[in-house]
Amino acid sequence: MDAIGSTAPASFCDTCTVRNRAICSDLSRDELAVLNGIGRQRRLSAGEQLIWEGDEAVLVANVVEGLLKLSSSTSDGREQILGIAFPSDFLGRPFGGSTPYGVEALTDAQVCVFERKDFDRFAKEHPRLEHKLLERTLAELDRTRKWMLLLGRMNAEQKLASFLLQAADRASEAGGDGRSFDLQLSRQQIADILGLTIETVSRQMTKMKSQGLIDLPSRRAVTILDREALEDRAE
Amino acid sequence: MDAIGSTAPASFCDTCTVRNRAICSDLSRDELAVLNGIGRQRRLSAGEQLIWEGDEAVLVANVVEGLLKLSSSTSDGREQILGIAFPSDFLGRPFGGSTPYGVEALTDAQVCVFERKDFDRFAKEHPRLEHKLLERTLAELDRTRKWMLLLGRMNAEQKLASFLLQAADRASEAGGDGRSFDLQLSRQQIADILGLTIETVSRQMTKMKSQGLIDLPSRRAVTILDREALEDRAE
DNA sequence: CGCCGACTTGAAGAATTTCAAGGTGTGTGG
DNA sequence: CCACACACCTTGAAATTCTTCAAGTCGGCG
């Protein structure tokens, strides 16, 4: 509302809730204005696809709000979820090639989208942004590799226990008490993450409930009753 | 044989066989000299460990020669190989944290090792190096995610077929004819890559041989007789 | 109230692991 | 040069785990 000089158009970065955590966090005011110019906000409904598997990589994005899944399917239609993207996470494949996985919103979501070629050019000119992206990519690679151990070497019980513990941790980071939380995912989605069938997931859940490790107050809610025992089963 | 001015100490980069493919490929002569100063060459014998799982990340490295595995183990001792590092690949975890996997030489190997803090500092000051590292890390993440589909959703036959095809491709990149090649790995190591037991790997190999898809002239050698059929089985 | 989708449960079947021998090939010492 | 040891691989049979197929059940919503 004031002096000459503050007449620049409002930037959606100004009100961005992940502004301090996403890869843009190290950028100056001016740099942000440029980035703001090449990006746009986009709302996604739950179930909406942002990127298709095998598409030429034409866009990249930052997650502002909501949850998205990265996934790939076998030719006979079974799906494997390769990762879940949370607010402030980066999506897509900069610098060439195609995106070897699909990206779909699991909940209603908001993302900040860039044309890949615009983003690539901007990134190459802004080493601090590239550095952030590198750190994020390295961290994501570590998480992904850790998940390979689960997929390759754990049985159903260990997979479920690991999954629930991680979900609890995530929920408590987001403000939960670390015991009761909401799975944001259907049984089928959990199965697709763990490389199991929906029936096996369901049976393991029921078993853990009957053994008093967890409670299942409603379909998507979980309460951890005996964290230690759960950690034992996750190994 | 020379003039004054060529008295600089010989740099191991000068004779480096991966010089044009590794992350150092974009560096100038001077930059290379600095990097040369903070790194050192190291020979590893097959089976020798370079980095231990869970260690604080104190060093990073470039692979010059040989094959190394990245792996992680469950508490009951079963191992999952998370990746294989080839010449020109980068190893280790720059920018903080611990290394969540072990690195061990599969063959005699030569690596170019840096103290992590030296490398981190150098990298931050050399955006072109960071850019190379970013591209490499993104590519590795893609490969790793692709592997998750194999681990989570493929059966033993599909896993083996995929593995053999990929091994053949790698061998032909390195100069093979794409049909006959040497597995550089033991049956147990293949099992650890595919998330199977050694017996299952052995049975699948025998089955494919008896079906005329492949031949196994010696323990570690493979000849692909019917690539198309193999591709079918990999889906 | 009844329908629908999501979830659970059961029983049978298939795939993989586990346990247990039995080969094969290479290198070493007699 | 042979024999033996050892590591690595193969094979067989039983056991286990997970999937598949097939009914249910539950909970919300028109």
Coordinates of C-alpha atoms (C1' of nucleotides) in Angstrom, one line a residue:
Chain A
M1 CA 0.0 0.0 0.0
D2 CA 2.8 2.5 -0.2
A3 CA 5.8 4.2 -1.7
I4 CA 6.9 4.2 -5.3
G5 CA 9.1 1.1 -5.8
S6 CA 6.8 -1.4 -4.2
T7 CA 4.6 -1.6 -7.3
A8 CA 6.1 -4.9 -8.5
P9 CA 3.4 -7.5 -9.2
A10 CA 2.6 -9.7 -6.2
S11 CA 4.7 -12.9 -6.3
F12 CA 3.3 -16.2 -5.3
C13 CA 6.7 -16.9 -3.7
D14 CA 5.9 -14.2 -1.1
T15 CA 3.2 -16.3 0.4
C16 CA 4.7 -19.7 -0.3
T17 CA 4.5 -22.0 2.7
V18 CA 7.6 -24.0 1.7
R19 CA 9.6 -20.9 0.7
N20 CA 12.2 -21.6 3.4
R21 CA 12.6 -25.3 2.9
A22 CA 12.4 -25.8 -0.9
I23 CA 15.3 -25.5 -3.3
C24 CA 14.5 -21.8 -3.7
S25 CA 15.4 -21.0 -0.1
D26 CA 18.8 -19.6 -0.9
L27 CA 17.8 -17.2 -3.6
S28 CA 17.9 -13.5 -3.4
R29 CA 14.9 -11.3 -3.8
D30 CA 15.8 -10.6 -7.4
E31 CA 16.5 -14.1 -8.3
L32 CA 13.2 -15.1 -6.8
A33 CA 11.4 -12.6 -9.0
V34 CA 12.9 -14.2 -12.1
L35 CA 12.0 -17.7 -11.0
N36 CA 8.6 -16.4 -10.2
G37 CA 8.4 -15.2 -13.8
I38 CA 9.1 -18.6 -15.3
G39 CA 7.0 -20.7 -13.0
R40 CA 3.3 -21.0 -12.3
Q41 CA 1.2 -22.4 -9.6
R42 CA -1.0 -25.4 -10.3
R43 CA -3.7 -27.1 -8.2
L44 CA -4.1 -30.9 -8.6
S45 CA -7.0 -32.9 -7.4
A46 CA -6.4 -36.2 -5.7
G47 CA -5.8 -38.8 -8.4
E48 CA -4.8 -36.3 -11.0
Q49 CA -1.7 -37.1 -13.0
L50 CA 1.1 -34.5 -13.2
I51 CA 3.6 -36.5 -15.2
W52 CA 3.2 -39.7 -17.2
E53 CA 5.7 -42.5 -17.1
G54 CA 8.0 -42.4 -20.0
D55 CA 7.0 -38.9 -21.1
E56 CA 9.6 -36.6 -22.4
A57 CA 10.5 -34.6 -19.4
V58 CA 8.9 -31.3 -20.2
L59 CA 8.3 -29.9 -16.7
V60 CA 9.6 -29.9 -13.2
A61 CA 8.0 -28.8 -10.0
N62 CA 8.1 -28.0 -6.4
V63 CA 5.5 -29.5 -4.1
V64 CA 3.8 -26.7 -2.1
E65 CA 1.0 -28.7 -0.5
G66 CA -0.3 -32.2 -0.5
L67 CA 1.2 -35.6 -1.2
L68 CA 2.2 -37.1 -4.6
K69 CA 3.4 -40.5 -5.6
L70 CA 6.1 -41.5 -8.1
S71 CA 5.4 -44.8 -9.6
S72 CA 6.2 -47.2 -12.3
S73 CA 4.2 -50.2 -13.6
T74 CA 5.1 -53.6 -15.0
S75 CA 3.7 -54.4 -18.4
D76 CA 1.1 -56.6 -16.8
G77 CA -0.2 -53.6 -14.9
R78 CA 1.1 -54.1 -11.4
E79 CA 2.4 -50.9 -9.9
Q80 CA 5.4 -50.1 -7.7
I81 CA 5.5 -46.8 -5.9
L82 CA 9.0 -45.5 -6.1
G83 CA 8.6 -42.7 -3.7
I84 CA 6.3 -40.2 -2.0
A85 CA 6.8 -36.5 -2.5
F86 CA 6.0 -34.2 0.4
P87 CA 5.7 -30.4 0.5
S88 CA 9.0 -28.7 -0.4
D89 CA 10.1 -31.8 -2.4
F90 CA 11.3 -31.4 -5.9
L91 CA 9.7 -33.3 -8.8
G92 CA 10.8 -34.2 -12.3
R93 CA 13.9 -34.7 -14.2
P94 CA 16.0 -31.7 -15.0
F95 CA 18.8 -31.8 -17.6
G96 CA 17.7 -34.1 -20.3
G97 CA 16.0 -37.4 -20.9
S98 CA 12.6 -38.6 -20.2
T99 CA 10.9 -39.1 -16.8
P100 CA 11.1 -42.8 -16.1
Y101 CA 8.1 -42.8 -13.7
G102 CA 4.7 -41.2 -13.4
V103 CA 3.7 -38.6 -10.8
E104 CA 0.2 -38.5 -9.5
A105 CA -1.4 -36.6 -6.7
L106 CA -2.5 -38.8 -3.8
T107 CA -4.3 -35.9 -2.1
D108 CA -5.4 -32.6 -3.4
A109 CA -2.2 -30.8 -4.0
Q110 CA -0.6 -27.6 -5.0
V111 CA 2.6 -27.5 -7.0
C112 CA 4.8 -24.8 -8.5
V113 CA 5.5 -25.8 -12.0
F114 CA 8.3 -24.9 -14.4
E115 CA 9.0 -25.7 -18.1
R116 CA 12.0 -27.8 -17.9
K117 CA 14.0 -25.9 -20.4
D118 CA 13.4 -22.6 -18.5
F119 CA 14.3 -24.3 -15.3
D120 CA 17.4 -25.9 -16.7
R121 CA 18.7 -22.5 -18.0
F122 CA 17.9 -20.8 -14.7
A123 CA 19.6 -23.5 -12.7
K124 CA 22.8 -23.5 -14.7
E125 CA 23.1 -19.8 -14.0
H126 CA 22.4 -20.1 -10.3
P127 CA 24.9 -22.3 -8.6
R128 CA 23.2 -21.9 -5.2
L129 CA 20.0 -23.3 -6.6
E130 CA 21.9 -26.2 -8.1
H131 CA 23.7 -26.8 -4.9
K132 CA 20.3 -27.1 -3.1
L133 CA 19.0 -29.4 -5.7
L134 CA 22.1 -31.5 -5.4
E135 CA 21.8 -31.9 -1.7
R136 CA 18.1 -32.8 -2.1
T137 CA 18.9 -35.3 -4.8
L138 CA 21.6 -36.9 -2.7
A139 CA 19.3 -37.2 0.2
E140 CA 16.6 -38.7 -2.0
L141 CA 19.1 -41.2 -3.4
D142 CA 20.0 -42.3 0.2
R143 CA 16.3 -42.7 1.1
T144 CA 15.6 -44.7 -2.1
R145 CA 18.6 -47.0 -1.5
K146 CA 17.4 -47.6 2.0
W147 CA 14.1 -48.6 0.6
M148 CA 15.7 -51.2 -1.7
L149 CA 16.8 -53.1 1.4
L150 CA 13.2 -53.3 2.5
L151 CA 12.0 -54.4 -1.0
G152 CA 14.7 -56.9 -1.6
R153 CA 15.3 -58.5 1.8
M154 CA 12.4 -58.0 4.2
N155 CA 9.4 -60.2 4.7
A156 CA 5.9 -58.9 4.9
E157 CA 5.9 -58.4 8.7
Q158 CA 9.2 -56.4 8.6
K159 CA 8.0 -54.3 5.7
L160 CA 4.8 -53.4 7.5
A161 CA 6.5 -52.6 10.7
S162 CA 9.1 -50.5 9.0
F163 CA 6.4 -48.7 7.1
L164 CA 4.3 -47.9 10.1
L165 CA 7.3 -46.6 12.1
Q166 CA 8.3 -44.3 9.2
A167 CA 4.7 -43.1 8.8
A168 CA 4.6 -42.3 12.5
D169 CA 7.9 -40.4 12.3
R170 CA 6.7 -38.4 9.4
A171 CA 3.4 -37.6 11.2
S172 CA 5.2 -36.4 14.3
E173 CA 7.5 -34.2 12.2
A174 CA 4.3 -32.6 10.9
G175 CA 3.0 -32.1 14.4
G176 CA 1.6 -35.4 15.6
D177 CA 2.3 -37.1 18.9
G178 CA 4.2 -40.0 17.3
R179 CA 1.6 -42.5 18.5
S180 CA -1.7 -41.8 16.7
F181 CA -1.7 -40.7 13.2
D182 CA -3.5 -40.9 9.9
L183 CA -2.2 -43.0 7.1
Q184 CA -2.8 -40.8 4.0
L185 CA -2.8 -43.9 1.9
S186 CA -5.2 -46.7 1.0
R187 CA -4.3 -50.3 1.6
Q188 CA -3.7 -50.7 -2.1
Q189 CA -1.2 -47.8 -2.1
I190 CA 0.6 -49.2 0.9
A191 CA 0.8 -52.6 -0.9
D192 CA 2.2 -50.7 -3.9
I193 CA 4.8 -49.1 -1.8
L194 CA 5.9 -52.3 0.0
G195 CA 5.8 -54.6 -3.0
L196 CA 3.0 -56.7 -1.5
T197 CA -0.6 -57.5 -2.3
I198 CA -3.4 -55.7 -0.6
E199 CA -4.5 -58.9 1.1
T200 CA -1.1 -59.4 2.7
V201 CA -1.0 -55.9 3.9
S202 CA -4.5 -56.3 5.4
R203 CA -3.5 -59.6 7.1
Q204 CA -0.4 -58.2 8.6
M205 CA -2.2 -55.2 10.0
T206 CA -4.9 -57.4 11.5
K207 CA -2.2 -59.6 13.0
M208 CA -0.4 -56.7 14.6
K209 CA -3.6 -55.4 16.0
S210 CA -4.6 -58.7 17.5
Q211 CA -1.1 -58.9 19.0
G212 CA -1.6 -55.6 20.7
L213 CA 1.2 -53.8 18.8
I214 CA -1.1 -51.3 17.2
D215 CA -4.7 -50.2 17.2
L216 CA -6.8 -49.4 14.1
P217 CA -9.5 -46.9 15.3
S218 CA -10.6 -46.4 11.7
R219 CA -9.7 -47.4 8.2
R220 CA -6.9 -44.9 7.8
A221 CA -6.0 -44.2 11.4
V222 CA -3.3 -46.1 13.3
T223 CA -2.2 -45.9 16.9
I224 CA 1.1 -47.4 17.9
L225 CA 0.6 -49.2 21.2
D226 CA 4.0 -50.9 21.6
R227 CA 6.6 -49.1 19.6
E228 CA 9.5 -51.2 20.9
A229 CA 7.9 -54.4 19.8
L230 CA 7.2 -52.8 16.4
E231 CA 10.9 -51.9 16.1
D232 CA 11.8 -55.5 16.9
R233 CA 9.7 -56.7 14.0
A234 CA 11.2 -54.2 11.7
E235 CA 14.5 -55.7 12.9
Chain B
M1 CA 62.7 -33.7 -23.4
D2 CA 61.5 -30.3 -22.5
A3 CA 61.5 -26.6 -21.8
I4 CA 61.6 -24.7 -18.6
G5 CA 58.0 -24.4 -17.4
S6 CA 57.1 -28.0 -17.7
T7 CA 58.6 -28.8 -14.3
A8 CA 55.3 -29.0 -12.5
P9 CA 55.0 -32.3 -10.6
A10 CA 53.3 -35.0 -12.7
S11 CA 49.6 -35.2 -12.0
F12 CA 47.8 -38.5 -11.9
C13 CA 45.0 -36.8 -13.7
D14 CA 47.2 -36.6 -16.8
T15 CA 47.1 -40.3 -17.3
C16 CA 43.7 -40.9 -15.8
T17 CA 41.6 -43.2 -18.0
V18 CA 38.3 -41.8 -16.9
R19 CA 39.4 -38.2 -17.1
N20 CA 36.9 -37.4 -19.8
R21 CA 33.9 -39.2 -18.3
A22 CA 34.2 -38.6 -14.6
I23 CA 32.8 -35.5 -12.8
C24 CA 36.2 -33.8 -13.3
S25 CA 35.7 -33.7 -17.1
D26 CA 34.7 -30.0 -17.2
L27 CA 37.6 -28.6 -15.1
S28 CA 40.3 -26.4 -16.4
R29 CA 44.0 -27.3 -16.2
D30 CA 44.4 -25.1 -13.1
E31 CA 41.3 -26.4 -11.4
L32 CA 42.5 -29.9 -12.0
A33 CA 45.8 -29.1 -10.5
V34 CA 44.1 -28.1 -7.3
L35 CA 41.9 -31.1 -7.2
N36 CA 44.9 -33.2 -7.8
G37 CA 46.4 -31.7 -4.8
I38 CA 43.6 -32.7 -2.4
G39 CA 43.1 -36.2 -3.8
R40 CA 45.1 -39.3 -3.8
Q41 CA 45.1 -42.6 -5.8
R42 CA 44.4 -45.8 -4.0
R43 CA 44.5 -49.4 -5.1
L44 CA 42.0 -51.8 -3.7
S45 CA 42.1 -55.6 -3.8
A46 CA 39.0 -57.6 -4.6
G47 CA 37.0 -57.9 -1.4
E48 CA 38.6 -54.9 0.2
Q49 CA 36.2 -52.4 1.9
L50 CA 36.5 -48.7 1.1
I51 CA 33.6 -47.4 3.2
W52 CA 31.7 -49.1 6.0
E53 CA 27.9 -49.0 6.3
G54 CA 26.9 -46.3 8.8
D55 CA 30.4 -44.7 9.0
E56 CA 30.5 -41.0 9.2
A57 CA 31.1 -40.0 5.7
V58 CA 34.8 -39.0 5.7
L59 CA 35.7 -39.7 2.2
V60 CA 34.4 -39.6 -1.4
A61 CA 36.0 -41.1 -4.5
N62 CA 36.0 -41.5 -8.2
V63 CA 36.3 -45.0 -9.6
V64 CA 39.2 -45.2 -12.0
E65 CA 39.3 -48.9 -12.6
G66 CA 37.4 -52.0 -11.4
L67 CA 34.0 -52.7 -10.0
L68 CA 32.7 -51.9 -6.6
K69 CA 29.4 -52.7 -4.8
L70 CA 27.3 -50.5 -2.6
S71 CA 25.4 -52.7 -0.1
S72 CA 23.5 -52.7 3.1
S73 CA 22.6 -55.6 5.4
T74 CA 19.7 -56.6 7.5
S75 CA 20.4 -57.2 11.2
D76 CA 20.3 -60.9 10.6
G77 CA 23.1 -60.7 8.1
R78 CA 21.3 -60.9 4.7
E79 CA 22.7 -58.5 2.3
Q80 CA 21.2 -56.3 -0.4
I81 CA 23.4 -54.8 -3.1
L82 CA 22.2 -51.3 -3.7
G83 CA 24.2 -50.6 -6.8
I84 CA 27.4 -51.3 -8.7
A85 CA 29.9 -48.6 -9.3
F86 CA 31.8 -48.7 -12.6
P87 CA 34.8 -46.7 -13.8
S88 CA 34.1 -43.0 -13.8
D89 CA 31.3 -43.4 -11.2
F90 CA 31.4 -41.3 -8.1
L91 CA 31.3 -42.8 -4.6
G92 CA 30.4 -41.5 -1.2
R93 CA 28.2 -38.9 0.3
P94 CA 29.2 -35.3 0.0
F95 CA 27.6 -32.6 2.1
G96 CA 27.0 -34.0 5.5
G97 CA 25.7 -37.1 7.1
S98 CA 26.9 -40.6 7.3
T99 CA 27.2 -43.1 4.5
P100 CA 24.2 -45.4 4.8
Y101 CA 25.8 -48.2 2.9
G102 CA 29.1 -50.0 2.6
V103 CA 31.4 -49.9 -0.4
E104 CA 33.5 -52.9 -1.2
A105 CA 35.7 -53.7 -4.2
L106 CA 34.3 -56.6 -6.3
T107 CA 37.4 -56.8 -8.4
D108 CA 40.9 -55.3 -7.9
A109 CA 40.2 -51.6 -8.3
Q110 CA 41.7 -48.2 -8.4
V111 CA 40.0 -45.2 -7.0
C112 CA 40.8 -41.5 -6.7
V113 CA 40.0 -40.6 -3.1
F114 CA 39.3 -37.2 -1.4
E115 CA 38.7 -36.2 2.1
R116 CA 35.1 -35.3 2.2
K117 CA 35.6 -31.8 3.7
D118 CA 38.2 -31.0 1.1
F119 CA 36.0 -32.2 -1.6
D120 CA 32.9 -30.3 -0.3
R121 CA 34.8 -27.1 -0.2
F122 CA 36.2 -27.5 -3.6
A123 CA 32.8 -28.5 -5.0
K124 CA 31.1 -25.4 -3.5
E125 CA 33.6 -23.2 -5.2
H126 CA 33.3 -24.9 -8.6
P127 CA 29.8 -24.9 -9.9
R128 CA 30.7 -26.8 -13.1
L129 CA 31.9 -29.7 -10.9
E130 CA 28.7 -29.5 -8.9
H131 CA 26.7 -29.5 -12.0
K132 CA 28.4 -32.7 -13.3
L133 CA 27.8 -34.3 -9.9
L134 CA 24.2 -33.3 -10.0
E135 CA 23.7 -34.8 -13.4
R136 CA 25.3 -38.0 -12.3
T137 CA 23.3 -38.2 -9.1
L138 CA 20.0 -37.6 -11.0
A139 CA 21.0 -40.4 -13.4
E140 CA 21.9 -42.7 -10.5
L141 CA 18.5 -41.9 -8.8
D142 CA 16.7 -42.9 -12.0
R143 CA 18.6 -46.2 -12.3
T144 CA 18.0 -46.9 -8.6
R145 CA 14.2 -46.2 -8.9
K146 CA 14.1 -48.5 -11.9
W147 CA 15.6 -51.2 -9.9
M148 CA 12.9 -50.8 -7.2
L149 CA 10.3 -52.0 -9.7
L150 CA 12.4 -55.1 -10.3
L151 CA 12.8 -55.7 -6.5
G152 CA 9.2 -55.0 -5.6
R153 CA 7.2 -56.4 -8.5
M154 CA 9.2 -59.0 -10.5
N155 CA 9.4 -62.7 -10.0
A156 CA 12.6 -64.7 -10.1
E157 CA 12.5 -65.4 -13.8
Q158 CA 11.9 -61.7 -14.7
K159 CA 14.6 -60.6 -12.4
L160 CA 17.2 -62.9 -13.9
A161 CA 16.2 -62.1 -17.5
S162 CA 16.4 -58.3 -16.7
F163 CA 19.7 -58.8 -15.0
L164 CA 21.3 -60.7 -17.9
L165 CA 20.1 -58.3 -20.5
Q166 CA 21.5 -55.4 -18.5
A167 CA 24.8 -57.2 -18.0
A168 CA 25.0 -57.8 -21.7
D169 CA 24.3 -54.2 -22.5
R170 CA 27.0 -53.1 -20.1
A171 CA 29.5 -55.6 -21.6
S172 CA 28.8 -54.4 -25.1
E173 CA 29.3 -50.8 -24.1
A174 CA 32.7 -51.9 -22.8
G175 CA 33.5 -53.5 -26.1
G176 CA 31.7 -56.9 -26.1
D177 CA 29.6 -58.3 -28.9
G178 CA 26.4 -58.2 -26.9
R179 CA 26.0 -61.9 -26.9
S180 CA 28.9 -63.5 -25.0
F181 CA 30.2 -61.8 -21.9
D182 CA 31.7 -62.4 -18.5
L183 CA 29.6 -61.9 -15.4
Q184 CA 31.9 -60.2 -13.1
L185 CA 29.9 -61.5 -10.2
S186 CA 29.4 -64.7 -8.2
R187 CA 26.0 -66.4 -8.0
Q188 CA 25.8 -65.1 -4.4
Q189 CA 26.4 -61.5 -5.5
I190 CA 23.8 -61.8 -8.3
A191 CA 21.4 -63.1 -5.6
D192 CA 22.2 -60.1 -3.4
I193 CA 21.5 -57.7 -6.3
L194 CA 18.2 -59.3 -7.2
G195 CA 16.9 -59.9 -3.7
L196 CA 16.9 -63.7 -4.2
T197 CA 18.8 -66.7 -2.7
I198 CA 21.7 -68.2 -4.5
E199 CA 19.7 -71.4 -5.1
T200 CA 17.0 -69.6 -6.9
V201 CA 19.5 -67.8 -9.1
S202 CA 21.2 -71.1 -9.9
R203 CA 17.9 -72.8 -10.7
Q204 CA 16.7 -70.0 -13.0
M205 CA 20.0 -70.0 -14.8
T206 CA 19.8 -73.7 -15.4
K207 CA 16.3 -73.4 -16.5
M208 CA 17.1 -70.8 -19.1
K209 CA 20.0 -72.8 -20.3
S210 CA 17.9 -75.9 -20.7
Q211 CA 15.3 -73.9 -22.6
G212 CA 18.0 -72.7 -25.0
L213 CA 17.8 -69.0 -24.1
I214 CA 21.3 -68.8 -22.9
D215 CA 24.5 -70.9 -22.7
L216 CA 26.8 -71.1 -19.8
P217 CA 30.2 -72.0 -21.2
S218 CA 31.8 -71.5 -17.8
R219 CA 30.9 -70.5 -14.3
R220 CA 31.0 -66.8 -14.9
A221 CA 30.5 -66.6 -18.6
V222 CA 27.1 -66.2 -20.3
T223 CA 26.1 -66.4 -24.0
I224 CA 22.7 -65.1 -25.0
L225 CA 21.3 -67.4 -27.6
D226 CA 17.8 -65.9 -27.9
R227 CA 17.7 -62.3 -26.9
E228 CA 14.1 -61.8 -27.9
A229 CA 12.8 -64.6 -25.7
L230 CA 14.9 -63.3 -22.9
E231 CA 13.3 -59.8 -23.4
D232 CA 9.9 -61.5 -23.3
R233 CA 10.6 -63.0 -19.9
A234 CA 11.9 -59.7 -18.6
E235 CA 8.5 -58.5 -19.8
Chain C
dC1 C1' -32.3 -48.5 3.4
dG2 C1' -29.5 -50.2 0.3
dC3 C1' -25.6 -49.8 -2.6
dC4 C1' -20.7 -49.2 -3.5
dG5 C1' -16.0 -49.2 -2.8
dA6 C1' -12.6 -50.4 0.4
dC7 C1' -11.3 -53.6 3.4
dT8 C1' -11.0 -58.3 5.7
dT9 C1' -11.0 -63.2 5.9
dG10 C1' -10.5 -68.0 4.3
dA11 C1' -8.8 -71.7 1.6
dA12 C1' -6.1 -73.4 -2.1
dG13 C1' -2.2 -72.8 -4.9
dA14 C1' 2.3 -71.2 -6.5
dA15 C1' 6.7 -69.4 -5.9
dT16 C1' 10.6 -69.0 -3.2
dT17 C1' 13.4 -70.2 0.7
dT18 C1' 15.5 -73.5 3.6
dC19 C1' 18.0 -77.5 4.6
dA20 C1' 20.8 -81.0 3.0
dA21 C1' 23.6 -83.4 -0.3
dG22 C1' 26.2 -83.8 -4.2
dG23 C1' 29.1 -81.9 -8.2
dT24 C1' 32.9 -79.2 -10.5
dG25 C1' 37.0 -76.9 -11.1
dT26 C1' 41.2 -74.8 -9.6
dG27 C1' 45.2 -74.6 -7.1
dT28 C1' 48.5 -76.6 -3.8
dG29 C1' 51.3 -80.0 -1.8
dG30 C1' 52.8 -84.6 -1.9
Chain D
dC1 C1' 51.3 -85.8 -12.2
dC2 C1' 47.9 -87.0 -9.0
dA3 C1' 45.1 -86.3 -5.1
dC4 C1' 43.0 -83.6 -2.1
dA5 C1' 40.9 -79.5 -0.2
dC6 C1' 38.2 -75.8 -0.7
dA7 C1' 35.2 -72.6 -2.6
dC8 C1' 31.5 -72.2 -5.6
dC9 C1' 27.8 -74.0 -7.8
dT10 C1' 23.9 -77.2 -8.7
dT11 C1' 20.2 -80.2 -7.5
dG12 C1' 16.5 -82.3 -4.7
dA13 C1' 12.8 -82.4 -1.3
dA14 C1' 10.3 -80.3 2.4
dA15 C1' 8.7 -76.2 4.5
dT16 C1' 7.2 -71.6 4.4
dT17 C1' 5.6 -67.4 2.7
dC18 C1' 3.0 -64.9 -0.2
dT19 C1' -0.4 -64.6 -3.8
dT20 C1' -4.6 -65.8 -6.0
dC21 C1' -9.3 -66.6 -6.1
dA22 C1' -13.5 -66.2 -3.8
dA23 C1' -16.6 -64.8 -0.4
dG24 C1' -17.9 -61.9 3.1
dT25 C1' -18.0 -57.5 6.0
dC26 C1' -17.9 -52.7 7.1
dG27 C1' -18.8 -47.9 6.7
dG28 C1' -20.3 -43.9 4.5
dC29 C1' -23.6 -41.6 1.4
dG30 C1' -27.3 -41.0 -1.9

